[in-house]
Short mmCIF file of C-alpha atoms and ligand atoms in Angstrom, two decimals:
data_model
loop_
_atom_site.label_atom_id
_atom_site.label_comp_id
_atom_site.label_asym_id
_atom_site.label_seq_id
_atom_site.Cartn_x
_atom_site.Cartn_y
_atom_site.Cartn_z
CA MET A 1 44.55 143.41 248.67
CA LYS A 2 45.53 146.53 250.46
CA VAL A 3 49.21 147.15 251.02
CA PRO A 4 50.05 150.16 253.29
CA PHE A 5 53.22 152.05 253.21
CA VAL A 6 54.19 151.19 256.82
CA ASP A 7 52.25 149.43 259.50
CA LEU A 8 52.95 150.87 262.96
CA LYS A 9 49.98 149.05 264.47
CA ALA A 10 51.56 145.66 263.51
CA GLN A 11 54.75 146.72 265.22
CA HIS A 12 52.85 147.63 268.56
CA ALA A 13 51.07 144.33 268.45
CA ALA A 14 54.35 142.54 268.36
CA LEU A 15 55.74 144.07 271.52
CA LYS A 16 52.45 145.19 273.16
CA GLU A 17 53.12 143.85 276.70
CA GLU A 18 56.80 145.02 276.92
CA VAL A 19 55.94 148.54 275.59
CA GLU A 20 52.80 148.99 277.55
CA SER A 21 54.46 147.87 280.91
CA ALA A 22 57.42 150.26 280.18
CA ILE A 23 54.94 153.06 279.76
CA MET A 24 53.08 152.22 283.02
CA ASN A 25 56.47 152.05 284.99
CA VAL A 26 57.17 155.63 283.79
CA VAL A 27 53.72 156.79 284.91
CA ALA A 28 54.01 155.09 288.22
CA ASP A 29 57.33 156.80 288.83
CA ALA A 30 56.19 160.16 287.26
CA ALA A 31 59.64 160.14 285.58
CA PHE A 32 58.47 162.24 282.69
CA VAL A 33 61.42 164.40 281.92
CA GLY A 34 65.00 163.18 282.30
CA GLY A 35 65.38 160.56 285.03
CA LYS A 36 66.33 156.95 285.14
CA TYR A 37 64.48 155.74 281.91
CA VAL A 38 66.19 158.31 280.00
CA ALA A 39 69.67 157.45 281.48
CA ALA A 40 68.88 153.74 280.85
CA PHE A 41 68.11 154.22 277.18
CA GLU A 42 71.13 156.50 276.61
CA GLU A 43 73.43 153.75 278.18
CA ASP A 44 71.79 150.91 276.07
CA PHE A 45 71.78 152.94 272.80
CA ALA A 46 75.48 154.03 273.18
CA SER A 47 76.39 150.49 273.80
CA TYR A 48 74.31 149.28 270.86
CA CYS A 49 76.04 151.81 268.54
CA GLY A 50 79.54 150.95 269.87
CA VAL A 51 80.33 154.42 271.18
CA SER A 52 80.81 155.71 274.70
CA HIS A 53 78.03 158.18 275.01
CA ALA A 54 74.34 158.81 273.94
CA VAL A 55 72.37 161.87 274.82
CA GLY A 56 68.55 161.59 274.24
CA THR A 57 67.05 164.64 272.60
CA SER A 58 63.54 165.87 271.64
CA SER A 59 64.00 164.91 267.96
CA GLY A 60 66.42 164.07 265.24
CA THR A 61 66.46 167.67 264.10
CA SER A 62 67.38 168.83 267.65
CA ALA A 63 70.13 166.05 267.75
CA LEU A 64 71.65 167.44 264.62
CA GLN A 65 71.45 171.06 265.76
CA LEU A 66 72.76 170.26 269.30
CA ALA A 67 75.74 168.33 267.86
CA LEU A 68 76.54 171.17 265.53
CA LEU A 69 76.49 173.74 268.45
CA ALA A 70 78.78 171.45 270.52
CA MET A 71 81.18 171.35 267.58
CA GLY A 72 81.27 175.18 267.79
CA VAL A 73 79.51 175.81 264.50
CA GLY A 74 77.93 179.26 264.12
CA PRO A 75 77.62 182.39 261.82
CA GLY A 76 80.36 182.52 259.22
CA ASP A 77 80.90 178.67 259.00
CA GLU A 78 79.91 176.34 256.28
CA VAL A 79 78.61 172.94 256.70
CA ILE A 80 78.66 170.46 253.77
CA THR A 81 75.69 168.00 253.32
CA ALA A 82 73.63 166.28 250.60
CA ALA A 83 71.18 168.04 248.37
CA ASN A 84 68.98 165.02 248.31
CA THR A 85 68.01 164.76 252.01
CA PHE A 86 65.05 165.65 254.23
CA ILE A 87 64.93 169.39 254.93
CA ALA A 88 65.75 168.77 258.57
CA THR A 89 69.43 168.22 257.91
CA ALA A 90 69.77 171.77 256.33
CA GLU A 91 67.46 173.39 258.85
CA ALA A 92 69.77 172.16 261.73
CA ILE A 93 72.69 173.80 260.06
CA SER A 94 70.83 177.02 259.24
CA HIS A 95 69.63 177.40 262.79
CA THR A 96 73.12 177.50 264.13
CA GLY A 97 73.78 180.48 261.92
CA ALA A 98 76.06 178.56 259.46
CA ARG A 99 75.42 178.15 255.78
CA PRO A 100 74.44 174.84 254.43
CA VAL A 101 76.69 174.03 251.37
CA LEU A 102 75.03 171.26 249.38
CA VAL A 103 76.63 168.57 247.19
CA ASP A 104 75.45 166.09 244.64
CA MET A 105 74.81 162.37 245.24
CA ASP A 106 76.28 159.26 243.76
CA ARG A 107 74.14 157.94 241.08
CA GLU A 108 74.04 154.47 242.28
CA THR A 109 73.65 154.73 246.17
CA TYR A 110 71.98 158.03 246.55
CA ASN A 111 74.50 158.96 249.22
CA ILE A 112 76.89 161.84 249.18
CA SER A 113 79.78 161.67 246.70
CA ALA A 114 83.24 162.10 248.33
CA ALA A 115 84.54 163.91 245.11
CA ALA A 116 81.64 166.36 245.30
CA VAL A 117 82.38 166.95 249.03
CA GLU A 118 86.08 167.66 248.44
CA GLU A 119 85.24 170.18 245.61
CA ALA A 120 82.89 172.03 247.85
CA ILE A 121 85.34 172.70 250.68
CA THR A 122 86.46 176.28 251.30
CA ASP A 123 88.28 178.06 254.13
CA LYS A 124 84.84 178.48 255.91
CA THR A 125 84.05 174.79 256.05
CA LYS A 126 83.83 173.45 259.41
CA VAL A 127 81.74 170.21 259.38
CA LEU A 128 80.83 167.45 256.89
CA VAL A 129 77.50 165.93 257.39
CA PRO A 130 76.98 162.70 255.33
CA VAL A 131 73.57 161.34 255.51
CA HIS A 132 73.11 157.43 255.57
CA LEU A 133 70.06 157.83 253.24
CA TYR A 134 67.27 155.25 253.22
CA GLY A 135 69.26 153.15 255.66
CA GLN A 136 72.27 152.53 253.45
CA PRO A 137 75.47 153.67 255.17
CA ALA A 138 77.40 156.41 253.16
CA ASP A 139 80.74 155.37 251.88
CA MET A 140 82.57 156.55 255.09
CA ASP A 141 86.28 155.85 254.50
CA PRO A 142 86.82 158.44 251.65
CA ILE A 143 84.74 160.97 253.79
CA LEU A 144 86.81 160.41 256.87
CA GLU A 145 89.99 160.56 254.86
CA ILE A 146 89.03 163.96 253.46
CA ALA A 147 88.03 165.25 256.89
CA LYS A 148 91.23 164.23 258.39
CA ARG A 149 93.43 165.70 255.58
CA ARG A 150 91.46 168.97 255.66
CA ASN A 151 91.13 169.09 259.33
CA LEU A 152 87.31 169.00 259.45
CA LEU A 153 84.65 167.48 261.75
CA VAL A 154 82.29 164.79 260.67
CA LEU A 155 78.69 164.61 261.94
CA GLU A 156 76.81 161.57 260.66
CA ASP A 157 73.07 162.13 260.00
CA ALA A 158 72.05 158.71 260.89
CA ALA A 159 68.30 159.36 261.24
CA GLN A 160 67.57 156.61 258.74
CA ALA A 161 70.24 154.22 259.77
CA GLN A 162 69.75 152.75 263.34
CA GLY A 163 71.73 149.49 263.33
CA ALA A 164 73.19 149.73 259.82
CA ARG A 165 76.68 148.59 259.46
CA TYR A 166 79.59 149.66 257.24
CA LYS A 167 82.75 147.53 257.19
CA GLY A 168 81.29 145.62 260.37
CA ARG A 169 80.69 148.73 262.46
CA ARG A 170 77.49 150.50 263.16
CA CYS A 171 76.43 153.69 261.75
CA GLY A 172 76.93 156.39 264.38
CA SER A 173 80.36 155.20 265.41
CA PHE A 174 82.30 156.76 262.43
CA GLY A 175 82.01 160.57 262.84
CA HIS A 176 83.00 162.79 265.72
CA ALA A 177 79.36 162.71 266.56
CA ALA A 178 76.09 161.32 264.99
CA ALA A 179 72.45 162.22 265.13
CA PHE A 180 69.58 159.71 265.18
CA SER A 181 65.89 160.45 264.83
CA PHE A 182 63.37 158.11 266.44
CA TYR A 183 60.43 159.55 264.71
CA PRO A 184 57.63 156.79 264.87
CA ALA A 185 58.17 155.52 261.20
CA LYS A 186 62.03 155.27 261.55
CA ASN A 187 63.44 151.79 262.01
CA LEU A 188 63.62 152.40 265.78
CA GLY A 189 60.55 154.59 266.41
CA ALA A 190 59.22 156.24 269.57
CA TYR A 191 55.61 156.87 270.32
CA GLY A 192 56.09 160.56 269.49
CA ASP A 193 59.18 162.65 268.64
CA ALA A 194 62.46 161.77 269.93
CA GLY A 195 66.21 161.57 268.87
CA ALA A 196 69.77 161.19 270.13
CA VAL A 197 73.32 162.25 269.62
CA VAL A 198 76.02 159.64 270.00
CA THR A 199 79.78 160.31 270.36
CA ASN A 200 82.95 159.28 272.15
CA ASP A 201 83.50 162.88 272.93
CA ALA A 202 82.73 163.82 276.62
CA GLY A 203 83.16 167.44 275.94
CA TYR A 204 80.45 167.43 273.35
CA VAL A 205 78.09 165.63 275.78
CA GLU A 206 78.57 168.25 278.44
CA SER A 207 77.92 171.05 275.80
CA ILE A 208 74.85 169.23 274.45
CA ARG A 209 73.39 168.63 277.88
CA LEU A 210 73.81 172.27 278.64
CA TYR A 211 72.17 173.57 275.34
CA MET A 212 69.39 171.19 275.50
CA ASN A 213 68.27 172.24 278.98
CA HIS A 214 68.03 176.11 278.86
CA GLY A 215 71.91 176.43 279.29
CA ARG A 216 71.36 175.20 282.83
CA ARG A 217 74.38 174.48 285.09
CA SER A 218 72.27 174.09 288.26
CA ALA A 219 68.80 175.07 289.21
CA HIS A 220 68.74 178.79 288.47
CA ASP A 221 72.31 179.15 286.96
CA HIS A 222 72.13 179.45 283.19
CA ALA A 223 75.46 179.66 281.37
CA VAL A 224 74.35 180.09 277.84
CA ILE A 225 70.97 180.82 275.95
CA GLY A 226 69.88 177.34 275.30
CA PHE A 227 66.64 175.33 274.22
CA ASN A 228 64.28 172.88 275.64
CA GLU A 229 65.26 169.90 273.58
CA ARG A 230 65.27 167.06 276.12
CA LEU A 231 64.04 163.43 275.66
CA ASP A 232 61.03 162.59 277.83
CA GLY A 233 60.82 159.53 280.00
CA LEU A 234 57.89 157.89 278.26
CA GLN A 235 59.72 157.98 274.93
CA ALA A 236 62.87 156.65 276.46
CA ALA A 237 61.07 153.70 277.96
CA VAL A 238 59.42 152.85 274.76
CA LEU A 239 62.56 153.16 272.78
CA ASN A 240 64.37 150.85 275.34
CA ALA A 241 61.60 148.22 275.06
CA LYS A 242 61.86 148.46 271.20
CA LEU A 243 65.70 148.38 271.09
CA SER A 244 65.72 144.75 271.99
CA ALA A 245 63.76 143.98 268.77
CA LEU A 246 65.68 146.26 266.41
CA ASP A 247 68.13 143.77 265.04
CA GLU A 248 65.42 141.29 264.26
CA TRP A 249 63.24 143.78 262.56
CA ASN A 250 66.17 145.19 260.50
CA GLY A 251 66.72 141.50 259.57
CA LEU A 252 63.15 141.07 258.51
CA ARG A 253 63.41 144.38 256.46
CA ARG A 254 66.56 142.98 254.78
CA GLU A 255 64.71 139.67 253.98
CA ALA A 256 61.83 141.64 252.47
CA ALA A 257 64.18 143.69 250.47
CA SER A 258 65.95 140.63 248.99
CA ARG A 259 62.46 139.26 248.17
CA TYR A 260 61.62 142.55 246.26
CA ASP A 261 65.01 142.28 244.57
CA SER A 262 64.05 138.95 243.06
CA LEU A 263 60.34 139.50 242.56
CA LEU A 264 61.20 142.76 240.55
CA ALA A 265 64.23 141.48 238.70
CA GLY A 266 63.61 141.91 234.89
CA LEU A 267 60.98 144.54 235.31
CA ASP A 268 61.54 147.97 233.59
CA LEU A 269 62.64 149.70 236.75
CA GLU A 270 65.89 150.02 238.87
CA THR A 271 66.11 148.19 242.27
CA PRO A 272 68.45 149.55 244.96
CA LYS A 273 72.15 149.01 244.79
CA VAL A 274 74.19 148.32 247.83
CA LEU A 275 77.83 149.18 248.42
CA ALA A 276 79.99 145.96 248.91
CA ASP A 277 81.00 147.06 252.41
CA ALA A 278 77.53 148.27 253.64
CA GLU A 279 74.75 146.44 255.35
CA HIS A 280 71.56 148.38 254.34
CA ILE A 281 68.68 148.32 256.79
CA TYR A 282 66.07 149.40 254.27
CA HIS A 283 64.42 152.22 256.13
CA LEU A 284 63.12 152.72 252.67
CA TYR A 285 63.12 150.42 249.65
CA VAL A 286 63.55 152.94 246.85
CA VAL A 287 63.25 152.02 243.07
CA ARG A 288 63.72 154.19 240.19
CA VAL A 289 61.17 154.27 237.30
CA LYS A 290 60.25 156.35 234.30
CA GLN A 291 56.90 158.12 234.27
CA ARG A 292 57.12 157.78 238.09
CA ASP A 293 53.90 159.79 238.83
CA ASP A 294 51.83 157.72 236.52
CA VAL A 295 53.20 154.48 237.88
CA ARG A 296 52.43 155.78 241.44
CA ALA A 297 48.86 156.57 240.55
CA ALA A 298 48.31 153.26 238.92
CA LEU A 299 49.67 151.51 242.14
CA ALA A 300 47.48 153.80 244.30
CA ALA A 301 44.35 152.64 242.20
CA LYS A 302 45.26 149.12 243.23
CA ASP A 303 45.48 150.05 246.96
CA VAL A 304 49.32 149.92 246.99
CA ALA A 305 50.74 152.89 248.92
CA THR A 306 54.05 154.46 247.96
CA GLY A 307 56.05 157.45 248.84
CA ILE A 308 58.67 159.84 247.44
CA HIS A 309 61.73 160.60 249.42
CA TYR A 310 62.09 163.45 248.41
CA PRO A 311 60.20 164.83 245.58
CA VAL A 312 62.02 168.11 245.61
CA PRO A 313 65.90 168.33 246.49
CA VAL A 314 66.68 170.86 249.29
CA HIS A 315 68.20 173.44 246.83
CA LEU A 316 64.89 173.76 244.97
CA LEU A 317 62.61 174.21 247.91
CA ASP A 318 61.23 177.62 248.45
CA ALA A 319 62.65 177.74 251.93
CA TYR A 320 66.12 177.46 250.55
CA LYS A 321 66.00 179.93 247.60
CA GLU A 322 68.37 182.08 249.58
CA LEU A 323 71.19 179.72 248.95
CA GLY A 324 71.19 180.82 245.39
CA TYR A 325 71.27 177.45 243.73
CA GLY A 326 68.96 176.60 240.91
CA ARG A 327 67.85 173.88 238.56
CA GLY A 328 70.96 172.26 237.09
CA SER A 329 73.06 172.86 240.20
CA PHE A 330 72.85 169.17 241.32
CA PRO A 331 71.92 166.96 238.21
CA GLU A 332 72.16 163.66 239.85
CA ALA A 333 69.91 164.64 242.76
CA GLU A 334 67.49 166.36 240.40
CA GLY A 335 67.27 163.38 238.05
CA ALA A 336 66.65 161.02 240.88
CA ALA A 337 63.92 163.26 242.47
CA ASP A 338 61.84 162.76 239.19
CA GLU A 339 62.23 159.06 239.13
CA ILE A 340 62.47 157.63 242.64
CA MET A 341 59.62 155.76 244.39
CA SER A 342 59.62 154.18 247.80
CA LEU A 343 57.71 150.81 247.87
CA PRO A 344 55.78 149.54 250.97
CA MET A 345 58.48 148.49 253.45
CA PHE A 346 58.04 147.50 257.13
CA PRO A 347 59.28 144.53 259.29
CA HIS A 348 55.98 142.72 259.20
CA ILE A 349 55.15 143.05 255.51
CA THR A 350 54.00 139.62 254.25
CA GLU A 351 55.31 137.74 251.11
CA GLU A 352 51.74 137.92 249.74
CA GLN A 353 51.81 141.59 250.03
CA GLN A 354 55.11 141.87 248.21
CA GLN A 355 53.99 139.42 245.54
CA PHE A 356 50.90 141.59 245.07
CA VAL A 357 53.09 144.76 244.69
CA ALA A 358 55.42 143.04 242.18
CA ALA A 359 52.52 141.70 240.17
CA CYS A 360 50.90 145.16 240.04
CA LEU A 361 54.35 146.59 238.94
CA GLU A 362 54.72 144.10 236.27
CA GLU A 363 51.35 144.98 234.84
CA ILE A 364 52.13 148.76 234.93
CA VAL A 365 55.67 149.00 233.84
CA GLY A 366 56.26 145.58 232.07
CA LYS A 367 59.58 143.85 231.41
CA LYS A 368 62.89 145.35 230.57
CA SER A 369 63.12 145.44 226.74
C1 PLP K 401 63.77 162.06 259.92
C2 PLP K 401 64.99 162.67 259.53
C3 PLP K 401 65.50 163.85 260.18
C4 PLP K 401 64.80 164.52 261.28
O1 PLP K 401 64.26 163.78 262.33
P1 PLP K 401 63.15 164.21 263.23
O2 PLP K 401 63.20 163.26 264.36
O3 PLP K 401 61.85 164.07 262.42
O4 PLP K 401 63.34 165.70 263.58
C5 PLP K 401 66.84 164.27 259.88
N1 PLP K 401 67.38 163.80 258.80
C6 PLP K 401 66.94 162.70 258.16
C7 PLP K 401 67.76 162.12 256.82
C8 PLP K 401 65.62 162.17 258.33
O5 PLP K 401 65.17 161.07 257.73
#
C-alpha cells in the first residue's frame, strides 16, 4: 500500500462540480483581480471566523506583512514570535524593517510559551505574533493578558488554523488582527497562492487595502509606496466553493487524528497533546520519536510519506544568522526539531491507510518499554 502525505486530487474530486463551475463563472465575467468574487469570499470568510472584516491577499506571507504594516510596525520595532515556525512568520516581520524576537515553545503543545513571551518584551516590543502551529490554537488567554497589561498588539499567525477553536471561538477572532494562508495544502487551500487578513478594526482594513494595491487611493493617486499583493478572483471563487466543506473536512481530520491516537497508543513514540480548551484541526499530525531520520527512511521504504515541520528552527537557518542566536538559544524548539515527524494527514485518508501506517510504525519503533 502507498500512503501519500496529502491528497489534493481526492479533495478536488470531492467538490469537482462546485469548484469547476465557480472557476468558469470568473472566466465568463473576466473578474480576475478584485471584483465581486473576492468581495463575496471576504464577506463569507469574515463571518466564518466571527469577525467584522476579511481582506483577501496574495498569500499568507503578504497577509502577515500587510497586517504588521497596518499596525504601524517598522524599523526600530521588535515583534515577538515563535522560534519553531515556518520562516514566513519571521520574514514578514523582517520585511517591515522590524526585528523578529524569537521565543521558545511549550514542550507539550509546540506553541509559544506565554512565560517566554513575557521575558522577551523590551521597550521596543510592539506586536506579539502567536502561531497556531499544526492547527492547534495557541493558549491565547495568557498571551492576551500580557498584551493588554504591557500595551502591545496581537497578530495571530493562523496560517495552519482555519476553523480551529479555542474556548469555543474561532482562531482569527482573538488578536487585533490575524493572518491566514490558503496555500493549496492548508486546511482551506486555494488552487495557487492566496491569503487573508481578518480583523474587527476598520482602520487596519483601509490601510491594508492601500498597501496591497500600490498605495492607490484612486486611479493615479498613490498615497504610499505599496505592493501588488491582491487576491485574484479565481482563487477567491475556489476558496468560497471550498469554504462550505471546511468544517466537514476538519471533522474528518479530527476523526483521523483520534484513530491515529488509538492505533499508536503503546508504541515507543509520543502522539500529539491537545490543550483542554482547544479544538485542534490537525493541519499536521505530528509525533515525536527517537532516531527520527532512521524511522522516516524505514517508512519511506514502505511507501509511507512523512514530513518534518520544521527540521531547522528559524534561529538556526542561514537566513537568520544576523539575529545572533545560536544552538542552545531555544532548547525546546531545538530538541523538538530533531524528533518531530508529521504523519500522512488529509480529510480523505482511509482507515486502511492509517492502519498500515500504524503497523509499519509498530514494526519499526516497537512498543513502549
Ligand atoms: C504557510 C504558512 C505561512 C505562509 O503562508 P504562504 O501562503 O505560503 O505565504 C506563514 N506561517 C505559517 C505558520 C504557515 O504555515
